[in-house]
XYZ file of C-alpha atoms in Angstrom:
72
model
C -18.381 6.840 1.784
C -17.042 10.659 1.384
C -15.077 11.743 -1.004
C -12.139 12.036 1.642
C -12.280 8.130 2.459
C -9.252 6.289 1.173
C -10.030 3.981 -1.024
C -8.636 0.240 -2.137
C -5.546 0.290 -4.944
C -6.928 -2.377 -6.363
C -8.442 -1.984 -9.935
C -11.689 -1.714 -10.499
C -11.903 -1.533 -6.385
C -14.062 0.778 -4.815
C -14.116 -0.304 -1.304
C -12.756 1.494 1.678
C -8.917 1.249 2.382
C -8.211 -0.787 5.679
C -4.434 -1.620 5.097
C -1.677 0.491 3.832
C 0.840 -1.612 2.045
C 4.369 0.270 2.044
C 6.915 -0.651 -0.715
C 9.409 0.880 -3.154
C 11.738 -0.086 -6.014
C 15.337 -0.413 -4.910
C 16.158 0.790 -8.997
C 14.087 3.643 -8.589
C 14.303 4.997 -4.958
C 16.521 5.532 -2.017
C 16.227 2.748 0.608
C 14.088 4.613 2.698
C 11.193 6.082 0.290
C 8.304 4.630 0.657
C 5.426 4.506 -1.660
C 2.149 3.080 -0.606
C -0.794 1.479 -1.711
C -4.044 1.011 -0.220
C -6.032 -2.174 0.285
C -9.324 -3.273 1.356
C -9.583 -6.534 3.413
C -10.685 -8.514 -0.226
C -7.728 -7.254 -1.780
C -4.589 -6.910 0.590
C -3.336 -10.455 -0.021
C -3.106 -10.031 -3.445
C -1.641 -6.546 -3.592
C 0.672 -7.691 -0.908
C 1.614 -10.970 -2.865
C 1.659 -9.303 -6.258
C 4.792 -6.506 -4.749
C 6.400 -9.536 -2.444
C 7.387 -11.483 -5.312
C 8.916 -8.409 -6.739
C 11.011 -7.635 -4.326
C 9.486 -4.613 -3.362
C 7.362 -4.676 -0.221
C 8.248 -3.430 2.722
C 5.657 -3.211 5.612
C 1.874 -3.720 5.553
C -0.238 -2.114 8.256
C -4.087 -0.990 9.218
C -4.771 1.997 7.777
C -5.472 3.465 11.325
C -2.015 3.165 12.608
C -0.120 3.712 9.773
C 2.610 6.529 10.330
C 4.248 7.856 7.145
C 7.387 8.074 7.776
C 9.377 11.768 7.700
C 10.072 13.406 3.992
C 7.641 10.437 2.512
């Protein structure tokens, strides 16, 4: 692993990133921000369940094809 690799959200995680989970806080940001977290394939579920029942979750996607989207 190199320094550049992206690396899981997850605490205590130091595995590499395959999923980008996009989300944001409707009391906090415009409807189109998007924050992100990264997740390894141990960890996306729970990341992904863990911002769902929030509210906040938006898209989840492989790392490879995510696209940020413009002004992120």
């Amino acid at each position: 692993m190199s320094d550049e690799t992206p690396i899981c959200s997850a605490k205590g995680c130091r595995t590499d990133a395959v999923w980008v989970l996009a989300w944001n806080n409707p009391k906090l940001h415009t409807p189109e921000r998007r924050k992100t977290w990264l997740a390894c394939e141990e960890h996306r579920e729970h990341l992904s369940q863990f911002l769902g029942v929030r509210g906040f979750l938006k898209d989840v996607v492989k790392f490879e094809d995510w696209q940020a989207p413009e002004g992120a």
